[in-house]
Amino acid sequence: MSRFVVAAIFRAMVPVLEAVPNFSAGRDPLLVDRLTRAALEVGADVLDTTADPDHNRAVLTLLGSPSVIEETAVVLARIAVDSIDLTDHRGVHPRVGSLDVLPLVPLIGVTMERAREIAHRVGERLAREVGVPVYFYAEASDPPGRGLAEIRAGGFESLVAGFAPERAPDLIPEGWTHPGVHPTAGAVCVGARPVLLAWNVEVEGLTLEELAELAKDLRDRDGGFEGLRAMALPLDSRGRMQVSMNLEDVRNRKPFEVFRALEDQVRSAGGAVQATEVIGLLPDELVFGAAADRLALLDRDPSRVLSSRLIEHLVGRLGNEIENLAGVVKASGTATPPEVREAVQRLRDGTT
């Protein structure tokens, strides 16, 4: 096996962790640009940047190795805490922090358990180095499954003057003297979770009250779709209203069924769907579901999607090559440097 093949395998099998930090800053393009450049400088790959003035919120989609994502999170949190004052923040989206939420999503060579460990390490650094209280949610909470809604109920304003014992952050910086969360930066919610679909559907022809009732019928906690969070919001800058939704664990759900139900209910109430906005990248599950429905595909098996099968094929081939490489390393014994043996073992662990 040539050194070029070995190098390619090592590059290809580096563990990949996604982070989707949400900042309470959708009206300051210079700050969003600064956050983006800072992430790139640390070494993260910035796949997408979204900023919305009505939500007054910006979302970055980042990929990198666990160590790069950890360092990027700390750097971006420091910028957010220094630059975003929540006492002067207005927007329709709920928030408790300048860096409001920081979900970590395991993608390649990273288990959910490891993502949870990284989330806890990041949270500890944010409390210790950045000086901001931390709440853990989703798979990072203890026990797992804590929702953002219960943390953000009442928003930043309900936590800054003080908090009841049951709403105390999981981590508070050493020597904390404030009665509540950080007086201008609030707290940050750090989580570990599967891939999530964050999307907004713009609607016209209905009142905000009608749309709120519709969102209530759809969301999980009121008996609707499992894993769906939904709320109706006004978009003053566009003269429209919006159903803002998060669909958890999208790989095991059917997002287009959610969209069709929303569309049908809007029509029945006398309104119309105008546009759909996806925050971050488009999940295959949404695109394939929509295409299968609109094209009336006879075979709707997701395994027939080329991109999924290609990735599966490549990962399988890489796994075989890594096993071959492990055999070469084992046969060479002490002639192989310890760091190479350790790296090969990490690669093998990442493919199982």
CSV table of C-alpha atoms in Angstrom, one decimal:
chain,number,residue,atom,x,y,z
A,1,MET,CA,0.0,0.0,0.0
A,2,SER,CA,1.5,3.3,-1.0
A,3,ARG,CA,2.0,6.2,1.3
A,4,PHE,CA,-0.4,8.2,-0.8
A,5,VAL,CA,-3.2,5.7,-0.2
A,6,VAL,CA,-2.4,5.7,3.5
A,7,ALA,CA,-2.5,9.5,3.6
A,8,ALA,CA,-5.8,9.5,1.7
A,9,ILE,CA,-7.4,7.0,4.2
A,10,PHE,CA,-6.2,9.1,7.2
A,11,ARG,CA,-7.6,12.3,5.7
A,12,ALA,CA,-10.9,10.6,4.8
A,13,MET,CA,-11.6,9.0,8.1
A,14,VAL,CA,-11.0,12.0,10.4
A,15,PRO,CA,-14.0,12.1,12.8
A,16,VAL,CA,-16.5,14.7,11.7
A,17,LEU,CA,-18.6,16.7,14.2
A,18,GLU,CA,-21.2,19.2,13.2
A,19,ALA,CA,-22.0,22.3,15.3
A,20,VAL,CA,-24.9,24.7,14.7
A,21,PRO,CA,-24.5,27.7,16.9
A,22,ASN,CA,-27.4,30.1,17.1
A,23,PHE,CA,-26.6,33.7,18.0
A,24,SER,CA,-29.0,36.4,19.1
A,25,ALA,CA,-27.9,38.7,16.3
A,26,GLY,CA,-29.7,38.8,13.0
A,27,ARG,CA,-29.5,42.5,12.3
A,28,ASP,CA,-25.8,43.0,12.4
A,29,PRO,CA,-24.1,41.7,9.2
A,30,LEU,CA,-20.7,42.9,10.3
A,31,LEU,CA,-20.9,40.8,13.5
A,32,VAL,CA,-22.1,37.7,11.5
A,33,ASP,CA,-19.2,38.2,9.2
A,34,ARG,CA,-16.8,38.4,12.1
A,35,LEU,CA,-18.2,35.2,13.6
A,36,THR,CA,-17.9,33.4,10.3
A,37,ARG,CA,-14.3,34.6,9.8
A,38,ALA,CA,-13.4,33.6,13.3
A,39,ALA,CA,-14.7,30.0,12.7
A,40,LEU,CA,-12.7,29.7,9.5
A,41,GLU,CA,-9.5,31.0,11.2
A,42,VAL,CA,-9.8,28.2,13.9
A,43,GLY,CA,-10.1,25.7,11.1
A,44,ALA,CA,-13.8,24.9,11.0
A,45,ASP,CA,-15.6,24.4,7.6
A,46,VAL,CA,-18.5,26.9,7.5
A,47,LEU,CA,-21.1,25.3,5.3
A,48,ASP,CA,-23.9,27.8,5.8
A,49,THR,CA,-24.7,31.1,7.4
A,50,THR,CA,-28.3,32.4,7.9
A,51,ALA,CA,-29.4,35.6,9.5
A,52,ASP,CA,-33.0,36.9,10.0
A,53,PRO,CA,-33.9,40.4,11.1
A,54,ASP,CA,-37.4,39.4,12.4
A,55,HIS,CA,-36.0,36.6,14.5
A,56,ASN,CA,-32.9,38.7,15.2
A,57,ARG,CA,-31.0,35.5,15.1
A,58,ALA,CA,-28.0,34.2,13.1
A,59,VAL,CA,-27.2,30.5,12.6
A,60,LEU,CA,-23.8,29.0,11.4
A,61,THR,CA,-23.5,25.4,10.2
A,62,LEU,CA,-19.9,24.2,11.0
A,63,LEU,CA,-18.1,21.0,10.4
A,64,GLY,CA,-14.7,19.9,11.8
A,65,SER,CA,-12.9,17.4,13.9
A,66,PRO,CA,-14.0,17.3,17.6
A,67,SER,CA,-11.0,19.3,18.7
A,68,VAL,CA,-11.5,22.0,16.0
A,69,ILE,CA,-15.3,22.3,16.8
A,70,GLU,CA,-14.5,22.5,20.6
A,71,GLU,CA,-12.0,25.4,20.1
A,72,THR,CA,-14.3,27.1,17.6
A,73,ALA,CA,-17.2,27.0,20.1
A,74,VAL,CA,-15.1,28.7,22.7
A,75,VAL,CA,-13.8,31.4,20.3
A,76,LEU,CA,-17.3,32.2,19.0
A,77,ALA,CA,-18.8,32.2,22.5
A,78,ARG,CA,-16.3,34.8,23.6
A,79,ILE,CA,-17.2,37.0,20.6
A,80,ALA,CA,-20.9,36.7,21.3
A,81,VAL,CA,-20.6,37.5,25.0
A,82,ASP,CA,-18.5,40.5,24.3
A,83,SER,CA,-20.6,41.8,21.4
A,84,ILE,CA,-24.3,41.0,22.0
A,85,ASP,CA,-26.2,42.8,24.8
A,86,LEU,CA,-29.5,41.0,25.4
A,87,THR,CA,-30.9,44.0,27.4
A,88,ASP,CA,-31.1,45.8,24.0
A,89,HIS,CA,-32.2,42.7,22.0
A,90,ARG,CA,-35.6,42.4,20.4
A,91,GLY,CA,-36.8,39.6,18.1
A,92,VAL,CA,-39.7,37.2,17.8
A,93,HIS,CA,-37.6,34.1,18.4
A,94,PRO,CA,-37.2,32.8,22.1
A,95,ARG,CA,-33.7,33.2,23.5
A,96,VAL,CA,-31.8,33.1,26.8
A,97,GLY,CA,-28.3,33.9,25.6
A,98,SER,CA,-26.1,35.9,23.2
A,99,LEU,CA,-24.9,32.5,22.0
A,100,ASP,CA,-28.3,31.0,22.6
A,101,VAL,CA,-27.9,27.4,21.7
A,102,LEU,CA,-24.9,25.2,20.7
A,103,PRO,CA,-25.9,21.8,19.4
A,104,LEU,CA,-23.3,19.2,18.6
A,105,VAL,CA,-24.2,16.6,16.0
A,106,PRO,CA,-22.1,13.4,15.5
A,107,LEU,CA,-21.7,12.6,11.8
A,108,ILE,CA,-18.8,10.4,10.9
A,109,GLY,CA,-16.6,8.5,13.3
A,110,VAL,CA,-18.2,10.1,16.4
A,111,THR,CA,-20.7,8.3,18.6
A,112,MET,CA,-23.5,10.1,20.4
A,113,GLU,CA,-21.8,9.2,23.7
A,114,ARG,CA,-18.7,10.9,22.5
A,115,ALA,CA,-20.7,14.0,21.4
A,116,ARG,CA,-22.2,14.1,24.8
A,117,GLU,CA,-18.7,14.1,26.4
A,118,ILE,CA,-17.5,16.8,24.1
A,119,ALA,CA,-20.6,18.9,24.9
A,120,HIS,CA,-19.8,18.6,28.6
A,121,ARG,CA,-16.2,19.6,28.0
A,122,VAL,CA,-17.3,22.6,25.9
A,123,GLY,CA,-19.8,23.6,28.6
A,124,GLU,CA,-17.1,23.5,31.3
A,125,ARG,CA,-14.8,25.7,29.1
A,126,LEU,CA,-17.6,28.2,28.4
A,127,ALA,CA,-18.3,28.5,32.1
A,128,ARG,CA,-14.6,28.7,33.1
A,129,GLU,CA,-13.0,30.6,30.2
A,130,VAL,CA,-15.8,32.7,28.8
A,131,GLY,CA,-17.7,33.3,32.1
A,132,VAL,CA,-21.2,32.4,31.1
A,133,PRO,CA,-23.7,30.0,32.8
A,134,VAL,CA,-24.5,26.8,30.9
A,135,TYR,CA,-27.6,24.6,30.5
A,136,PHE,CA,-27.3,21.1,29.0
A,137,TYR,CA,-30.1,19.8,26.8
A,138,ALA,CA,-31.1,16.9,24.5
A,139,GLU,CA,-28.6,14.0,24.8
A,140,ALA,CA,-26.2,16.2,26.9
A,141,SER,CA,-28.6,16.7,29.8
A,142,ASP,CA,-28.9,14.4,32.8
A,143,PRO,CA,-31.1,12.6,32.3
A,144,PRO,CA,-31.0,12.9,28.5
A,145,GLY,CA,-34.0,14.5,26.8
A,146,ARG,CA,-34.3,17.9,28.3
A,147,GLY,CA,-36.0,20.3,25.9
A,148,LEU,CA,-35.1,23.8,25.0
A,149,ALA,CA,-38.6,25.0,25.6
A,150,GLU,CA,-38.4,24.4,29.4
A,151,ILE,CA,-35.1,26.2,29.6
A,152,ARG,CA,-36.2,29.2,27.5
A,153,ALA,CA,-39.6,29.7,29.1
A,154,GLY,CA,-39.9,33.4,29.8
A,155,GLY,CA,-36.7,34.1,27.9
A,156,PHE,CA,-33.6,36.0,29.1
A,157,GLU,CA,-35.7,38.4,31.1
A,158,SER,CA,-37.0,35.6,33.4
A,159,LEU,CA,-33.5,34.5,34.3
A,160,VAL,CA,-31.4,37.6,34.6
A,161,ALA,CA,-32.9,38.8,37.9
A,162,GLY,CA,-32.6,35.4,39.5
A,163,PHE,CA,-33.8,31.8,39.0
A,164,ALA,CA,-35.6,29.3,41.1
A,165,PRO,CA,-33.6,26.2,42.2
A,166,GLU,CA,-35.3,24.0,39.6
A,167,ARG,CA,-34.2,26.5,36.8
A,168,ALA,CA,-30.6,26.9,37.9
A,169,PRO,CA,-28.0,26.4,35.2
A,170,ASP,CA,-26.0,23.2,35.2
A,171,LEU,CA,-22.7,25.1,35.3
A,172,ILE,CA,-22.0,28.5,36.8
A,173,PRO,CA,-18.6,30.3,36.6
A,174,GLU,CA,-16.5,30.1,39.7
A,175,GLY,CA,-17.0,33.1,42.0
A,176,TRP,CA,-20.4,34.0,40.4
A,177,THR,CA,-21.9,37.0,42.1
A,178,HIS,CA,-24.9,37.8,39.9
A,179,PRO,CA,-28.4,36.8,41.2
A,180,GLY,CA,-29.2,35.2,37.8
A,181,VAL,CA,-27.6,34.5,34.5
A,182,HIS,CA,-25.0,36.8,32.9
A,183,PRO,CA,-26.4,40.4,33.0
A,184,THR,CA,-26.0,41.0,29.3
A,185,ALA,CA,-25.1,37.7,27.7
A,186,GLY,CA,-27.5,35.4,29.6
A,187,ALA,CA,-26.7,31.7,29.4
A,188,VAL,CA,-25.8,29.2,26.7
A,189,CYS,CA,-27.6,26.0,26.0
A,190,VAL,CA,-25.2,23.2,25.0
A,191,GLY,CA,-26.6,20.0,23.6
A,192,ALA,CA,-25.8,16.8,21.7
A,193,ARG,CA,-28.4,15.6,19.3
A,194,PRO,CA,-29.0,13.8,16.0
A,195,VAL,CA,-29.5,15.7,12.8
A,196,LEU,CA,-32.4,18.1,13.1
A,197,LEU,CA,-34.5,19.9,10.5
A,198,ALA,CA,-35.0,23.6,11.3
A,199,TRP,CA,-37.4,25.2,8.8
A,200,ASN,CA,-39.8,28.1,8.5
A,201,VAL,CA,-43.0,28.1,6.4
A,202,GLU,CA,-44.3,31.5,5.4
A,203,VAL,CA,-48.1,31.8,5.3
A,204,GLU,CA,-50.6,34.5,4.2
A,205,GLY,CA,-54.3,34.9,4.5
A,206,LEU,CA,-54.6,33.9,8.2
A,207,THR,CA,-54.5,35.8,11.5
A,208,LEU,CA,-51.7,35.1,13.9
A,209,GLU,CA,-54.2,33.5,16.3
A,210,GLU,CA,-55.4,31.1,13.6
A,211,LEU,CA,-51.8,30.2,12.7
A,212,ALA,CA,-50.9,29.7,16.3
A,213,GLU,CA,-53.8,27.3,16.7
A,214,LEU,CA,-52.7,25.4,13.6
A,215,ALA,CA,-49.1,25.2,14.9
A,216,LYS,CA,-50.4,23.8,18.2
A,217,ASP,CA,-52.3,21.0,16.3
A,218,LEU,CA,-49.1,20.0,14.5
A,219,ARG,CA,-46.6,20.0,17.3
A,220,ASP,CA,-45.6,17.0,19.4
A,221,ARG,CA,-46.5,18.2,22.9
A,222,ASP,CA,-50.1,18.9,21.9
A,223,GLY,CA,-50.6,15.5,20.2
A,224,GLY,CA,-49.3,16.2,16.7
A,225,PHE,CA,-46.2,14.9,14.9
A,226,GLU,CA,-43.6,13.1,17.1
A,227,GLY,CA,-40.5,15.2,17.6
A,228,LEU,CA,-42.0,18.4,16.1
A,229,ARG,CA,-41.8,21.8,17.7
A,230,ALA,CA,-43.8,24.5,16.1
A,231,MET,CA,-44.8,28.1,16.8
A,232,ALA,CA,-46.5,30.9,14.9
A,233,LEU,CA,-44.4,34.1,14.5
A,234,PRO,CA,-45.1,37.5,12.8
A,235,LEU,CA,-42.6,38.7,10.2
A,236,ASP,CA,-43.1,42.5,10.3
A,237,SER,CA,-40.3,43.2,7.8
A,238,ARG,CA,-42.1,41.1,5.2
A,239,GLY,CA,-45.7,41.7,6.1
A,240,ARG,CA,-46.3,38.0,6.5
A,241,MET,CA,-46.5,35.3,9.2
A,242,GLN,CA,-44.5,32.2,9.7
A,243,VAL,CA,-44.7,28.7,11.2
A,244,SER,CA,-41.3,28.2,12.7
A,245,MET,CA,-40.5,24.5,13.2
A,246,ASN,CA,-37.9,22.1,14.4
A,247,LEU,CA,-38.2,18.4,13.5
A,248,GLU,CA,-35.9,16.3,15.8
A,249,ASP,CA,-34.0,13.2,14.6
A,250,VAL,CA,-35.0,13.9,11.0
A,251,ARG,CA,-33.4,10.7,9.7
A,252,ASN,CA,-36.1,8.7,11.5
A,253,ARG,CA,-39.0,10.9,10.6
A,254,LYS,CA,-40.9,12.0,7.5
A,255,PRO,CA,-40.6,15.7,7.2
A,256,PHE,CA,-42.6,16.0,4.0
A,257,GLU,CA,-45.6,14.5,5.7
A,258,VAL,CA,-45.4,17.4,8.2
A,259,PHE,CA,-45.3,19.9,5.3
A,260,ARG,CA,-48.3,18.4,3.6
A,261,ALA,CA,-50.3,18.4,6.8
A,262,LEU,CA,-49.4,22.1,7.4
A,263,GLU,CA,-50.3,22.9,3.8
A,264,ASP,CA,-53.6,21.2,4.0
A,265,GLN,CA,-54.6,22.9,7.2
A,266,VAL,CA,-53.6,26.3,5.9
A,267,ARG,CA,-55.7,25.8,2.8
A,268,SER,CA,-58.7,24.5,4.8
A,269,ALA,CA,-58.5,27.7,7.0
A,270,GLY,CA,-58.5,29.9,3.9
A,271,GLY,CA,-54.8,30.8,3.7
A,272,ALA,CA,-51.9,29.9,1.4
A,273,VAL,CA,-48.3,28.7,1.9
A,274,GLN,CA,-46.0,31.2,0.2
A,275,ALA,CA,-42.5,29.9,0.8
A,276,THR,CA,-40.4,27.4,2.8
A,277,GLU,CA,-37.0,28.3,4.3
A,278,VAL,CA,-34.6,25.7,5.6
A,279,ILE,CA,-32.0,26.9,8.1
A,280,GLY,CA,-28.7,25.4,7.4
A,281,LEU,CA,-28.3,22.5,4.9
A,282,LEU,CA,-31.2,20.6,3.2
A,283,PRO,CA,-31.5,17.1,4.7
A,284,ASP,CA,-31.9,14.3,2.1
A,285,GLU,CA,-35.0,13.1,4.0
A,286,LEU,CA,-36.8,16.4,3.1
A,287,VAL,CA,-35.7,16.6,-0.5
A,288,PHE,CA,-36.3,12.9,-1.3
A,289,GLY,CA,-39.7,12.9,0.4
A,290,ALA,CA,-40.8,15.9,-1.5
A,291,ALA,CA,-39.6,14.6,-4.8
A,292,ALA,CA,-41.1,11.1,-4.2
A,293,ASP,CA,-44.5,12.7,-3.5
A,294,ARG,CA,-44.6,15.2,-6.3
A,295,LEU,CA,-43.2,12.8,-8.9
A,296,ALA,CA,-45.4,9.9,-7.7
A,297,LEU,CA,-42.3,7.7,-7.6
A,298,LEU,CA,-43.2,4.0,-7.7
A,299,ASP,CA,-40.2,3.0,-5.6
A,300,ARG,CA,-39.8,5.3,-2.6
A,301,ASP,CA,-37.0,3.4,-0.9
A,302,PRO,CA,-34.4,6.0,0.3
A,303,SER,CA,-31.6,3.5,-0.3
A,304,ARG,CA,-32.0,4.2,-4.0
A,305,VAL,CA,-30.7,7.8,-3.5
A,306,LEU,CA,-27.3,7.9,-5.2
A,307,SER,CA,-25.6,10.2,-2.7
A,308,SER,CA,-26.4,7.8,0.2
A,309,ARG,CA,-25.3,4.7,-1.6
A,310,LEU,CA,-22.1,6.4,-2.8
A,311,ILE,CA,-21.2,7.3,0.8
A,312,GLU,CA,-22.0,3.8,2.0
A,313,HIS,CA,-19.8,2.4,-0.8
A,314,LEU,CA,-16.9,4.7,0.0
A,315,VAL,CA,-17.1,4.1,3.8
A,316,GLY,CA,-17.1,0.3,3.2
A,317,ARG,CA,-14.1,0.5,0.9
A,318,LEU,CA,-12.3,2.7,3.4
A,319,GLY,CA,-13.1,0.3,6.2
A,320,ASN,CA,-11.5,-2.5,4.2
A,321,GLU,CA,-8.4,-0.4,3.5
A,322,ILE,CA,-8.0,0.4,7.1
A,323,GLU,CA,-8.2,-3.2,8.1
A,324,ASN,CA,-5.4,-3.9,5.5
A,325,LEU,CA,-3.4,-1.0,6.9
A,326,ALA,CA,-3.9,-2.4,10.4
A,327,GLY,CA,-2.5,-5.7,9.2
A,328,VAL,CA,0.6,-4.1,7.8
A,329,VAL,CA,1.1,-2.2,11.0
A,330,LYS,CA,0.7,-5.3,13.1
A,331,ALA,CA,3.2,-7.2,11.0
A,332,SER,CA,5.8,-4.5,11.2
A,333,GLY,CA,5.6,-4.6,15.0
A,334,THR,CA,8.0,-2.3,16.8
A,335,ALA,CA,9.2,-0.8,13.5
A,336,THR,CA,5.9,1.2,13.4
A,337,PRO,CA,6.0,4.4,15.5
A,338,PRO,CA,3.6,4.3,18.4
A,339,GLU,CA,1.7,7.4,17.2
A,340,VAL,CA,1.0,5.6,13.9
A,341,ARG,CA,-0.3,2.5,15.7
A,342,GLU,CA,-2.5,4.7,17.9
A,343,ALA,CA,-3.8,6.6,14.8
A,344,VAL,CA,-4.7,3.3,13.0
A,345,GLN,CA,-6.6,2.1,16.1
A,346,ARG,CA,-8.6,5.3,16.2
A,347,LEU,CA,-9.5,4.9,12.6
A,348,ARG,CA,-10.6,1.3,13.2
A,349,ASP,CA,-12.7,2.5,16.2
A,350,GLY,CA,-14.3,5.2,14.0
A,351,THR,CA,-15.5,2.7,11.4
A,352,THR,CA,-17.2,0.2,13.8
